[in-house]
mmCIF file of C-alpha atoms in Angstrom:
data_model
loop_
_atom_site.group_PDB
_atom_site.id
_atom_site.type_symbol
_atom_site.label_atom_id
_atom_site.label_comp_id
_atom_site.label_asym_id
_atom_site.label_seq_id
_atom_site.Cartn_x
_atom_site.Cartn_y
_atom_site.Cartn_z
ATOM 1 C CA UNK A 9 44.926 -25.533 -15.896
ATOM 2 C CA UNK A 10 47.281 -23.834 -14.339
ATOM 3 C CA UNK A 11 47.257 -25.919 -10.748
ATOM 4 C CA UNK A 12 46.162 -28.873 -12.363
ATOM 5 C CA UNK A 13 43.639 -29.744 -9.167
ATOM 6 C CA UNK A 14 41.449 -31.957 -9.012
ATOM 7 C CA UNK A 15 38.221 -29.358 -7.504
ATOM 8 C CA UNK A 16 38.115 -25.162 -7.662
ATOM 9 C CA UNK A 17 35.470 -23.432 -5.281
ATOM 10 C CA UNK A 18 33.910 -20.378 -3.587
ATOM 11 C CA UNK A 19 32.579 -20.791 -0.280
ATOM 12 C CA UNK A 20 30.143 -18.998 1.929
ATOM 13 C CA UNK A 21 30.351 -17.582 4.004
ATOM 14 C CA UNK A 22 33.731 -16.951 5.476
ATOM 15 C CA UNK A 23 32.846 -16.613 8.805
ATOM 16 C CA UNK A 24 33.804 -19.384 11.721
ATOM 17 C CA UNK A 25 30.878 -18.187 14.040
ATOM 18 C CA UNK A 26 28.445 -19.602 11.726
ATOM 19 C CA UNK A 27 26.213 -22.243 12.054
ATOM 20 C CA UNK A 28 26.716 -23.509 8.799
ATOM 21 C CA UNK A 29 28.191 -22.939 5.488
ATOM 22 C CA UNK A 30 27.681 -23.797 1.256
ATOM 23 C CA UNK A 31 29.996 -23.604 -1.781
ATOM 24 C CA UNK A 32 27.682 -22.070 -4.655
ATOM 25 C CA UNK A 33 30.277 -22.245 -7.051
ATOM 26 C CA UNK A 34 32.510 -25.228 -8.228
ATOM 27 C CA UNK A 35 33.690 -27.421 -10.474
ATOM 28 C CA UNK A 36 34.948 -30.669 -9.988
ATOM 29 C CA UNK A 37 36.833 -33.584 -12.123
ATOM 30 C CA UNK A 38 33.900 -36.092 -12.678
ATOM 31 C CA UNK A 39 35.794 -38.669 -9.822
ATOM 32 C CA UNK A 40 35.553 -36.234 -7.353
ATOM 33 C CA UNK A 41 31.977 -34.601 -6.755
ATOM 34 C CA UNK A 42 32.576 -31.634 -4.267
ATOM 35 C CA UNK A 43 30.182 -30.475 -1.561
ATOM 36 C CA UNK A 44 28.031 -28.374 -3.913
ATOM 37 C CA UNK A 45 27.015 -31.981 -4.924
ATOM 38 C CA UNK A 46 24.935 -32.642 -1.618
ATOM 39 C CA UNK A 47 23.197 -29.258 -2.517
ATOM 40 C CA UNK A 48 22.352 -27.253 0.705
ATOM 41 C CA UNK A 49 24.232 -26.572 3.679
ATOM 42 C CA UNK A 50 27.025 -27.782 5.564
ATOM 43 C CA UNK A 51 26.977 -28.191 9.827
ATOM 44 C CA UNK A 52 30.083 -26.660 10.449
ATOM 45 C CA UNK A 53 32.712 -28.442 12.530
ATOM 46 C CA UNK A 54 35.731 -27.253 14.523
ATOM 47 C CA UNK A 55 38.271 -28.216 12.475
ATOM 48 C CA UNK A 56 36.243 -25.980 9.379
ATOM 49 C CA UNK A 57 35.481 -23.431 11.704
ATOM 50 C CA UNK A 58 39.349 -23.000 12.875
ATOM 51 C CA UNK A 59 40.553 -22.974 8.543
ATOM 52 C CA UNK A 60 38.067 -20.603 8.193
ATOM 53 C CA UNK A 61 39.711 -18.354 11.249
ATOM 54 C CA UNK A 62 42.665 -18.642 9.414
ATOM 55 C CA UNK A 63 42.139 -17.177 6.220
ATOM 56 C CA UNK A 64 39.817 -14.041 7.613
ATOM 57 C CA UNK A 65 43.803 -13.259 9.268
ATOM 58 C CA UNK A 66 46.192 -14.051 6.320
ATOM 59 C CA UNK A 67 46.901 -11.221 3.763
ATOM 60 C CA UNK A 68 46.946 -13.920 0.770
ATOM 61 C CA UNK A 69 46.243 -17.309 0.006
ATOM 62 C CA UNK A 70 47.374 -19.630 2.909
ATOM 63 C CA UNK A 71 47.972 -24.140 1.473
ATOM 64 C CA UNK A 72 47.061 -26.668 4.237
ATOM 65 C CA UNK A 73 48.196 -30.064 4.310
ATOM 66 C CA UNK A 74 51.099 -32.720 4.129
ATOM 67 C CA UNK A 75 54.371 -30.095 3.556
ATOM 68 C CA UNK A 76 52.218 -26.958 3.667
ATOM 69 C CA UNK A 77 51.098 -24.002 6.089
ATOM 70 C CA UNK A 78 48.518 -25.865 7.994
ATOM 71 C CA UNK A 79 47.119 -29.338 8.800
ATOM 72 C CA UNK A 80 44.484 -30.575 7.168
ATOM 73 C CA UNK A 81 40.929 -30.088 8.672
ATOM 74 C CA UNK A 82 40.772 -33.354 9.337
ATOM 75 C CA UNK A 83 36.612 -33.805 9.421
ATOM 76 C CA UNK A 84 35.915 -32.199 6.450
ATOM 77 C CA UNK A 85 38.898 -33.616 4.231
ATOM 78 C CA UNK A 86 37.820 -37.397 4.923
ATOM 79 C CA UNK A 87 34.596 -36.231 4.263
ATOM 80 C CA UNK A 88 34.687 -34.630 0.556
ATOM 81 C CA UNK A 89 38.574 -36.376 0.079
ATOM 82 C CA UNK A 90 41.050 -33.751 -0.787
ATOM 83 C CA UNK A 91 44.335 -34.537 0.104
ATOM 84 C CA UNK A 92 45.522 -30.829 0.349
ATOM 85 C CA UNK A 93 44.536 -27.992 -0.459
ATOM 86 C CA UNK A 94 44.948 -24.275 -1.126
ATOM 87 C CA UNK A 95 42.473 -20.441 0.191
ATOM 88 C CA UNK A 96 42.075 -17.516 0.216
ATOM 89 C CA UNK A 97 39.198 -14.940 2.258
ATOM 90 C CA UNK A 98 37.978 -12.968 -1.094
ATOM 91 C CA UNK A 99 35.536 -9.679 -0.245
ATOM 92 C CA UNK A 100 32.865 -8.765 -2.733
ATOM 93 C CA UNK A 101 30.964 -5.716 -2.320
ATOM 94 C CA UNK A 102 28.183 -5.540 -0.575
ATOM 95 C CA UNK A 103 28.394 -8.866 0.852
ATOM 96 C CA UNK A 104 29.674 -10.669 3.669
ATOM 97 C CA UNK A 105 33.262 -12.005 3.187
ATOM 98 C CA UNK A 106 33.976 -15.509 1.151
ATOM 99 C CA UNK A 107 36.190 -18.219 0.524
ATOM 100 C CA UNK A 108 38.402 -18.815 -2.614
ATOM 101 C CA UNK A 109 40.272 -22.143 -2.878
ATOM 102 C CA UNK A 110 42.062 -24.764 -4.915
ATOM 103 C CA UNK A 111 41.977 -28.324 -3.869
ATOM 104 C CA UNK A 112 44.338 -31.987 -4.624
ATOM 105 C CA UNK A 113 42.529 -35.016 -4.201
ATOM 106 C CA UNK A 114 44.011 -37.815 -6.745
ATOM 107 C CA UNK A 115 47.238 -36.380 -3.987
ATOM 108 C CA UNK A 116 49.280 -34.680 -1.636
ATOM 109 C CA UNK A 117 50.881 -31.519 -3.319
ATOM 110 C CA UNK A 118 52.860 -27.903 -2.696
ATOM 111 C CA UNK A 119 53.127 -24.927 -4.762
ATOM 112 C CA UNK A 120 55.709 -22.322 -5.135
ATOM 113 C CA UNK A 121 56.048 -18.998 -3.928
ATOM 114 C CA UNK A 122 54.494 -18.076 -7.726
ATOM 115 C CA UNK A 123 52.180 -20.254 -7.985
ATOM 116 C CA UNK A 124 50.356 -18.643 -4.415
ATOM 117 C CA UNK A 125 51.043 -15.244 -5.789
ATOM 118 C CA UNK A 126 49.487 -16.201 -9.109
ATOM 119 C CA UNK A 127 46.816 -17.866 -7.155
ATOM 120 C CA UNK A 128 46.157 -14.381 -5.076
ATOM 121 C CA UNK A 129 46.336 -11.879 -8.295
ATOM 122 C CA UNK A 130 43.716 -15.014 -10.410
ATOM 123 C CA UNK A 131 41.317 -14.321 -6.376
ATOM 124 C CA UNK A 132 41.744 -10.561 -6.577
ATOM 125 C CA UNK A 133 40.134 -10.599 -9.941
ATOM 126 C CA UNK A 134 37.704 -13.331 -9.179
ATOM 127 C CA UNK A 135 36.647 -10.712 -6.050
ATOM 128 C CA UNK A 136 35.385 -8.459 -9.016
ATOM 129 C CA UNK A 137 33.432 -10.903 -11.176
ATOM 130 C CA UNK A 138 32.058 -12.035 -8.073
ATOM 131 C CA UNK A 139 31.161 -8.541 -6.700
ATOM 132 C CA UNK A 140 28.879 -7.960 -10.423
ATOM 133 C CA UNK A 141 27.791 -11.354 -10.404
ATOM 134 C CA UNK A 142 26.617 -11.463 -6.676
ATOM 135 C CA UNK A 143 24.837 -7.332 -7.945
ATOM 136 C CA UNK A 144 23.007 -9.338 -10.866
ATOM 137 C CA UNK A 145 21.868 -11.943 -8.406
ATOM 138 C CA UNK A 146 20.317 -9.726 -6.684
ATOM 139 C CA UNK A 147 19.079 -7.160 -9.581
ATOM 140 C CA UNK A 148 16.616 -10.436 -10.769
ATOM 141 C CA UNK A 149 16.055 -11.902 -7.111
ATOM 142 C CA UNK A 150 14.329 -8.234 -6.822
ATOM 143 C CA UNK A 151 12.704 -8.371 -10.752
ATOM 144 C CA UNK A 152 11.623 -11.868 -9.244
ATOM 145 C CA UNK A 153 9.856 -10.036 -6.438
ATOM 146 C CA UNK A 154 8.578 -7.065 -8.008
ATOM 147 C CA UNK A 155 7.058 -9.521 -10.406
ATOM 148 C CA UNK A 156 5.643 -12.095 -8.169
ATOM 149 C CA UNK A 157 3.957 -8.989 -6.360
ATOM 150 C CA UNK A 158 3.106 -7.342 -9.665
ATOM 151 C CA UNK A 159 1.552 -10.286 -11.177
ATOM 152 C CA UNK A 160 -1.101 -10.942 -8.096
ATOM 153 C CA UNK A 161 -1.655 -7.378 -7.106
ATOM 154 C CA UNK A 162 -5.405 -6.676 -8.445
ATOM 155 C CA UNK A 163 -3.225 -3.376 -9.292
ATOM 156 C CA UNK A 164 -2.513 -2.027 -13.269
ATOM 157 C CA UNK A 165 1.008 -1.245 -12.642
ATOM 158 C CA UNK A 166 3.563 -0.559 -15.414
ATOM 159 C CA UNK A 167 6.579 0.534 -14.942
ATOM 160 C CA UNK A 168 8.429 2.992 -18.299
ATOM 161 C CA UNK A 169 12.433 3.646 -19.350
ATOM 162 C CA UNK A 170 13.110 7.411 -19.701
ATOM 163 C CA UNK A 171 11.465 7.484 -23.011
ATOM 164 C CA UNK A 172 8.034 7.253 -21.967
ATOM 165 C CA UNK A 173 9.015 3.201 -23.504
ATOM 166 C CA UNK A 174 6.877 0.466 -21.259
ATOM 167 C CA UNK A 175 9.748 -1.563 -19.889
ATOM 168 C CA UNK A 176 6.940 -3.651 -18.159
ATOM 169 C CA UNK A 177 3.014 -3.779 -17.805
ATOM 170 C CA UNK A 178 1.445 -6.988 -15.621
ATOM 171 C CA UNK A 179 -1.336 -9.089 -16.144
ATOM 172 C CA UNK A 180 -3.879 -6.642 -15.289
ATOM 173 C CA UNK A 181 -2.967 -4.322 -17.883
ATOM 174 C CA UNK A 182 -2.440 -6.095 -20.177
ATOM 175 C CA UNK A 183 -5.895 -7.704 -20.409
ATOM 176 C CA UNK A 184 -7.155 -3.575 -20.036
ATOM 177 C CA UNK A 185 -5.194 -2.710 -23.073
ATOM 178 C CA UNK A 186 -4.515 -6.301 -24.888
ATOM 179 C CA UNK A 187 -1.467 -6.220 -25.057
ATOM 180 C CA UNK A 188 0.945 -8.976 -24.814
ATOM 181 C CA UNK A 189 4.588 -8.509 -23.278
ATOM 182 C CA UNK A 190 5.925 -10.639 -25.249
ATOM 183 C CA UNK A 191 4.951 -8.443 -28.385
ATOM 184 C CA UNK A 192 8.282 -6.135 -28.995
ATOM 185 C CA UNK A 193 6.019 -3.456 -31.017
ATOM 186 C CA UNK A 194 4.098 -3.267 -28.962
ATOM 187 C CA UNK A 195 5.627 -2.376 -25.738
ATOM 188 C CA UNK A 196 7.138 0.222 -27.280
ATOM 189 C CA UNK A 197 4.359 1.891 -28.129
ATOM 190 C CA UNK A 198 3.581 5.297 -25.993
ATOM 191 C CA UNK A 199 0.130 5.633 -24.079
ATOM 192 C CA UNK A 200 -0.994 8.260 -26.398
ATOM 193 C CA UNK A 201 -0.714 4.901 -29.891
ATOM 194 C CA UNK A 202 -2.506 3.094 -27.175
ATOM 195 C CA UNK A 203 -5.207 5.456 -26.651
ATOM 196 C CA UNK A 204 -5.030 7.077 -30.111
ATOM 197 C CA UNK A 205 -8.505 9.495 -29.552
ATOM 198 C CA UNK A 206 -6.078 11.488 -27.315
ATOM 199 C CA UNK A 207 -8.201 9.764 -23.801
ATOM 200 C CA UNK A 208 -5.014 9.969 -21.672
ATOM 201 C CA UNK A 209 -3.202 12.412 -23.238
ATOM 202 C CA UNK A 210 -3.423 13.539 -19.084
ATOM 203 C CA UNK A 211 -1.171 10.891 -18.648
ATOM 204 C CA UNK A 212 1.263 10.843 -20.619
ATOM 205 C CA UNK A 213 1.638 14.278 -19.640
ATOM 206 C CA UNK A 214 2.316 12.902 -16.296
ATOM 207 C CA UNK A 215 4.139 11.121 -17.349
ATOM 208 C CA UNK A 216 6.789 13.097 -19.042
ATOM 209 C CA UNK A 217 6.653 15.359 -15.226
ATOM 210 C CA UNK A 218 7.835 12.075 -13.073
ATOM 211 C CA UNK A 219 10.800 11.381 -15.940
ATOM 212 C CA UNK A 220 11.951 15.512 -16.165
ATOM 213 C CA UNK A 221 11.426 16.723 -12.462
ATOM 214 C CA UNK A 222 11.330 13.263 -10.020
ATOM 215 C CA UNK A 223 8.649 14.338 -8.514
ATOM 216 C CA UNK A 224 5.416 11.721 -8.038
ATOM 217 C CA UNK A 225 2.487 12.507 -9.265
ATOM 218 C CA UNK A 226 -1.735 11.356 -9.333
ATOM 219 C CA UNK A 227 -4.511 11.344 -11.373
ATOM 220 C CA UNK A 228 -7.741 9.566 -11.837
ATOM 221 C CA UNK A 229 -8.614 8.499 -15.139
ATOM 222 C CA UNK A 230 -11.987 8.097 -16.918
ATOM 223 C CA UNK A 231 -12.547 6.058 -19.505
ATOM 224 C CA UNK A 232 -15.498 3.910 -21.668
ATOM 225 C CA UNK A 233 -15.957 0.876 -19.849
ATOM 226 C CA UNK A 234 -17.524 -0.566 -23.395
ATOM 227 C CA UNK A 235 -20.951 -1.255 -21.930
ATOM 228 C CA UNK A 236 -21.801 2.113 -22.453
ATOM 229 C CA UNK A 237 -20.589 3.157 -18.999
ATOM 230 C CA UNK A 238 -17.373 4.475 -17.164
ATOM 231 C CA UNK A 239 -14.777 3.237 -15.316
ATOM 232 C CA UNK A 240 -12.697 5.350 -12.945
ATOM 233 C CA UNK A 241 -9.068 4.753 -12.632
ATOM 234 C CA UNK A 242 -6.549 6.246 -9.677
ATOM 235 C CA UNK A 243 -3.135 6.603 -11.206
ATOM 236 C CA UNK A 244 0.092 7.162 -8.631
ATOM 237 C CA UNK A 245 3.318 7.977 -11.053
ATOM 238 C CA UNK A 246 6.320 7.360 -9.029
ATOM 239 C CA UNK A 247 10.324 8.052 -10.022
ATOM 240 C CA UNK A 248 12.311 4.772 -9.876
ATOM 241 C CA UNK A 249 15.967 5.534 -9.709
ATOM 242 C CA UNK A 250 19.130 4.235 -10.652
ATOM 243 C CA UNK A 251 22.292 3.579 -8.408
ATOM 244 C CA UNK A 252 23.858 6.576 -9.264
ATOM 245 C CA UNK A 253 20.299 8.035 -7.811
ATOM 246 C CA UNK A 254 19.704 9.669 -11.197
ATOM 247 C CA UNK A 255 15.741 9.181 -12.631
ATOM 248 C CA UNK A 256 16.392 5.402 -15.033
ATOM 249 C CA UNK A 257 12.039 5.310 -15.301
ATOM 250 C CA UNK A 258 8.815 5.466 -14.142
ATOM 251 C CA UNK A 259 6.460 3.061 -11.938
ATOM 252 C CA UNK A 260 2.965 3.588 -12.323
ATOM 253 C CA UNK A 261 0.333 2.186 -10.296
ATOM 254 C CA UNK A 262 -3.202 2.186 -11.376
ATOM 255 C CA UNK A 263 -6.051 1.609 -9.182
ATOM 256 C CA UNK A 264 -9.878 1.195 -10.241
ATOM 257 C CA UNK A 265 -12.193 2.123 -7.953
ATOM 258 C CA UNK A 266 -15.532 2.711 -10.170
ATOM 259 C CA UNK A 267 -17.408 0.886 -7.847
ATOM 260 C CA UNK A 268 -15.969 3.781 -5.526
ATOM 261 C CA UNK A 269 -16.894 6.876 -7.730
ATOM 262 C CA UNK A 270 -19.750 5.247 -8.367
ATOM 263 C CA UNK A 271 -21.053 5.227 -4.325
ATOM 264 C CA UNK A 272 -19.804 8.684 -4.124
ATOM 265 C CA UNK A 273 -21.423 10.354 -7.332
ATOM 266 C CA UNK A 274 -24.588 8.417 -5.326
ATOM 267 C CA UNK A 275 -23.995 9.419 -2.452
ATOM 268 C CA UNK A 276 -23.317 13.192 -3.920
ATOM 269 C CA UNK A 277 -27.501 12.248 -5.973
ATOM 270 C CA UNK A 278 -29.240 11.087 -2.587
ATOM 271 C CA UNK A 279 -27.500 14.272 -0.896
ATOM 272 C CA UNK A 280 -29.117 16.318 -3.195
ATOM 273 C CA UNK A 281 -32.475 14.712 -3.782
ATOM 274 C CA UNK A 282 -32.604 14.948 0.098
ATOM 275 C CA UNK A 283 -31.964 18.922 -0.046
ATOM 276 C CA UNK A 284 -34.514 19.488 -2.864
ATOM 277 C CA UNK A 285 -37.373 17.375 -0.830
ATOM 278 C CA UNK A 286 -36.110 19.200 2.746
ATOM 279 C CA UNK A 287 -35.731 23.111 1.241
ATOM 280 C CA UNK A 288 -38.570 22.424 0.085
ATOM 281 C CA UNK A 289 -40.431 20.897 3.292
ATOM 282 C CA UNK A 290 -43.342 22.501 4.997
ATOM 283 C CA UNK A 291 -41.751 21.370 8.362
ATOM 284 C CA UNK A 292 -37.988 21.415 9.905
ATOM 285 C CA UNK A 293 -35.289 19.297 9.250
ATOM 286 C CA UNK A 294 -32.241 19.383 11.477
ATOM 287 C CA UNK A 295 -29.574 16.715 11.109
ATOM 288 C CA UNK A 296 -27.259 15.674 14.334
ATOM 289 C CA UNK A 297 -23.497 14.124 14.530
ATOM 290 C CA UNK A 298 -22.213 11.245 16.231
ATOM 291 C CA UNK A 299 -21.587 14.511 18.949
ATOM 292 C CA UNK A 300 -24.869 16.148 19.143
ATOM 293 C CA UNK A 301 -23.344 18.729 16.266
ATOM 294 C CA UNK A 302 -26.037 20.314 13.921
ATOM 295 C CA UNK A 303 -24.744 18.848 10.574
ATOM 296 C CA UNK A 304 -27.710 20.562 9.035
ATOM 297 C CA UNK A 305 -31.410 22.457 9.411
ATOM 298 C CA UNK A 306 -33.277 23.571 6.531
ATOM 299 C CA UNK A 307 -35.229 26.454 5.214
ATOM 300 C CA UNK A 308 -38.288 26.201 6.863
ATOM 301 C CA UNK A 309 -35.874 25.745 10.121
ATOM 302 C CA UNK A 310 -33.486 28.997 10.225
ATOM 303 C CA UNK A 311 -37.345 30.538 9.621
ATOM 304 C CA UNK A 312 -39.584 28.827 12.308
ATOM 305 C CA UNK A 313 -36.493 29.791 14.813
ATOM 306 C CA UNK A 314 -35.904 33.418 12.853
ATOM 307 C CA UNK A 315 -31.974 32.232 12.290
ATOM 308 C CA UNK A 316 -29.401 31.081 9.437
ATOM 309 C CA UNK A 317 -27.645 28.273 8.711
ATOM 310 C CA UNK A 318 -24.887 30.142 10.208
ATOM 311 C CA UNK A 319 -25.680 31.056 13.664
ATOM 312 C CA UNK A 320 -26.630 27.032 14.100
ATOM 313 C CA UNK A 321 -24.278 24.285 11.963
ATOM 314 C CA UNK A 322 -21.694 22.729 14.257
ATOM 315 C CA UNK A 323 -22.796 23.232 17.292
ATOM 316 C CA UNK A 324 -24.596 21.601 19.700
ATOM 317 C CA UNK A 325 -28.528 22.503 21.699
ATOM 318 C CA UNK A 326 -26.139 22.820 24.648
ATOM 319 C CA UNK A 327 -24.478 26.117 22.767
ATOM 320 C CA UNK A 328 -27.564 26.985 20.465
ATOM 321 C CA UNK A 329 -31.247 26.596 21.599
ATOM 322 C CA UNK A 330 -34.611 28.546 20.997
ATOM 323 C CA UNK A 331 -37.334 25.524 22.153
ATOM 324 C CA UNK A 332 -38.727 25.903 25.910
ATOM 325 C CA UNK A 333 -39.664 21.949 25.922
ATOM 326 C CA UNK A 334 -37.847 20.401 25.936
ATOM 327 C CA UNK A 335 -34.901 21.773 27.531
ATOM 328 C CA UNK A 336 -31.318 21.964 25.744
ATOM 329 C CA UNK A 337 -29.982 19.690 28.101
ATOM 330 C CA UNK A 338 -33.348 16.803 28.220
ATOM 331 C CA UNK A 339 -33.184 16.987 24.331
ATOM 332 C CA UNK A 340 -28.962 16.291 24.359
ATOM 333 C CA UNK A 341 -29.695 13.499 26.202
ATOM 334 C CA UNK A 342 -32.853 12.511 24.175
ATOM 335 C CA UNK A 343 -30.544 12.255 20.805
ATOM 336 C CA UNK A 344 -28.707 10.577 22.852
ATOM 337 C CA UNK A 345 -30.946 7.859 23.766
ATOM 338 C CA UNK A 346 -32.062 6.948 19.761
ATOM 339 C CA UNK A 347 -28.299 6.361 19.240
ATOM 340 C CA UNK A 348 -27.983 3.859 21.732
ATOM 341 C CA UNK A 349 -31.095 2.257 21.670
ATOM 342 C CA UNK A 350 -31.552 2.566 18.292
ATOM 343 C CA UNK A 351 -35.148 3.340 18.237
ATOM 344 C CA UNK A 352 -36.622 6.495 16.729
ATOM 345 C CA UNK A 353 -38.281 8.456 18.731
ATOM 346 C CA UNK A 354 -41.103 11.174 18.488
ATOM 347 C CA UNK A 355 -41.621 14.247 21.371
ATOM 348 C CA UNK A 356 -43.493 17.036 21.906
ATOM 349 C CA UNK A 357 -41.998 21.121 21.466
ATOM 350 C CA UNK A 358 -43.175 24.610 22.203
ATOM 351 C CA UNK A 359 -41.027 27.460 21.119
ATOM 352 C CA UNK A 360 -42.219 31.618 22.608
ATOM 353 C CA UNK A 361 -42.271 33.406 19.136
ATOM 354 C CA UNK A 362 -40.953 37.113 20.341
ATOM 355 C CA UNK A 363 -44.485 38.697 20.175
ATOM 356 C CA UNK A 364 -45.511 36.070 23.587
ATOM 357 C CA UNK A 365 -46.868 33.220 21.191
ATOM 358 C CA UNK A 366 -46.956 29.673 21.604
ATOM 359 C CA UNK A 367 -45.661 28.110 19.024
ATOM 360 C CA UNK A 368 -46.793 23.906 19.383
ATOM 361 C CA UNK A 369 -43.992 21.232 16.936
ATOM 362 C CA UNK A 370 -44.660 17.447 17.000
ATOM 363 C CA UNK A 371 -40.916 16.336 16.465
ATOM 364 C CA UNK A 372 -39.970 12.808 14.709
ATOM 365 C CA UNK A 373 -36.100 11.081 15.938
ATOM 366 C CA UNK A 374 -35.114 8.970 13.764
ATOM 367 C CA UNK A 375 -31.437 7.094 14.031
ATOM 368 C CA UNK A 376 -29.103 7.523 10.765
ATOM 369 C CA UNK A 377 -27.203 4.809 10.494
ATOM 370 C CA UNK A 378 -24.128 3.276 7.602
ATOM 371 C CA UNK A 379 -23.105 0.831 5.416
ATOM 372 C CA UNK A 380 -21.640 -0.364 8.379
ATOM 373 C CA UNK A 381 -24.872 -0.207 10.453
ATOM 374 C CA UNK A 382 -22.444 2.088 12.566
ATOM 375 C CA UNK A 383 -25.890 4.777 14.352
ATOM 376 C CA UNK A 384 -24.108 8.302 12.486
ATOM 377 C CA UNK A 385 -26.247 10.854 14.008
ATOM 378 C CA UNK A 386 -29.865 11.628 14.321
ATOM 379 C CA UNK A 387 -32.347 13.229 11.686
ATOM 380 C CA UNK A 388 -35.106 15.740 13.140
ATOM 381 C CA UNK A 389 -38.144 16.261 11.420
ATOM 382 C CA UNK A 390 -40.536 18.728 12.843
ATOM 383 C CA UNK A 391 -44.374 19.384 12.493
ATOM 384 C CA UNK A 392 -46.693 22.795 13.453
ATOM 385 C CA UNK A 393 -49.271 22.009 15.497
ATOM 386 C CA UNK A 394 -49.529 24.906 17.470
ATOM 387 C CA UNK A 395 -53.699 25.237 14.418
ATOM 388 C CA UNK A 396 -54.270 21.310 16.854
ATOM 389 C CA UNK A 397 -53.009 22.592 19.561
ATOM 390 C CA UNK A 398 -55.234 25.716 20.700
ATOM 391 C CA UNK A 399 -58.652 23.726 18.332
ATOM 392 C CA UNK A 400 -58.182 21.162 21.241
ATOM 393 C CA UNK A 401 -57.702 24.134 24.161
ATOM 394 C CA UNK A 402 -60.919 26.176 22.505
ATOM 395 C CA UNK A 403 -63.080 22.297 22.654
ATOM 396 C CA UNK A 404 -62.206 21.953 26.405
ATOM 397 C CA UNK A 405 -62.813 25.591 27.028
ATOM 398 C CA UNK A 406 -66.101 24.783 25.943
ATOM 399 C CA UNK A 407 -66.711 22.082 27.421
ATOM 400 C CA UNK A 408 -66.396 24.216 30.621
ATOM 401 C CA UNK A 409 -68.491 26.873 29.533
ATOM 402 C CA UNK A 410 -71.530 24.223 28.969
ATOM 403 C CA UNK A 411 -70.732 22.998 32.825
#
């Protein structure tokens, strides 16, 4: 070795204010194991802190021990058995200062001016190497965190390079496509090659757009599920950039939204069936939201009240009202009571036509619920009972005449 030393090391951090320090990198003669053999961190003591302060205040290497610039830090030198050492602070990019040093354990020694200068040049070169090493470790750590997250998410996740070739596919996506990350040929296939029938041409187009523009894109992908049905997947494409800010590839995150789409389609179908029934009902039907605004009225309602839906939708009874009984205020109270008690009610309503004729309606008011059990509004169904009321009135009048 150039310096014929017994131990060389990098310690971190070179900070006298730190609670502890460690030796991430170290080479020793077998008979002189160092701090790294202990594993973990070492508590900072006064002597070590003072030595680190000296390194930070110096422009170059500093020597410690008999016949050198400074005395040895008593506790740490006794603990690790060195009799002299030379060290300097180094400053890798993107990190706190480190200490680089060599130690002599078999005997005390000193260093010439040329040796100190050579050590300083080595330290400067090693700073560049340490910067690269730390950057590489940081990338590895980030990649490991990414993979740990990606492998445990329920989503389908893939990374693509600038040529739109897969560089990574998580387990969920590999299971979906029947691929193997260790199969280089499968990984290099473009999406169109995984789906030769052109099922995902739009997927490939979105991917290439993001590579070209850097702008995020979204897509809902529909593919056969193998059982005669369909699988729906919402995919988001995000450009990934390198340290220079240039586009390095694309991250694609796909979420299976089949159940959500099935529920949406079911709601659409149910709504269509409801409207088909409601529009052909012989009575009037209306819906009110929690703020008492009308959200739907059927054709019979429009004909009976001589209005069009555009005049009444989005308005409360206080803003638009054609009945004489109950009043708009009373009707609002009934709506609120139905939602608060979650119980249906039945009322009788009266309306007067333009010609002065009194019409009667029996109105059924039912609370509507969401899947989570929350009240979403009130459905009102009214049937005209004018003929029945008039017949009852005629019977009463006939009885009075008989008396």
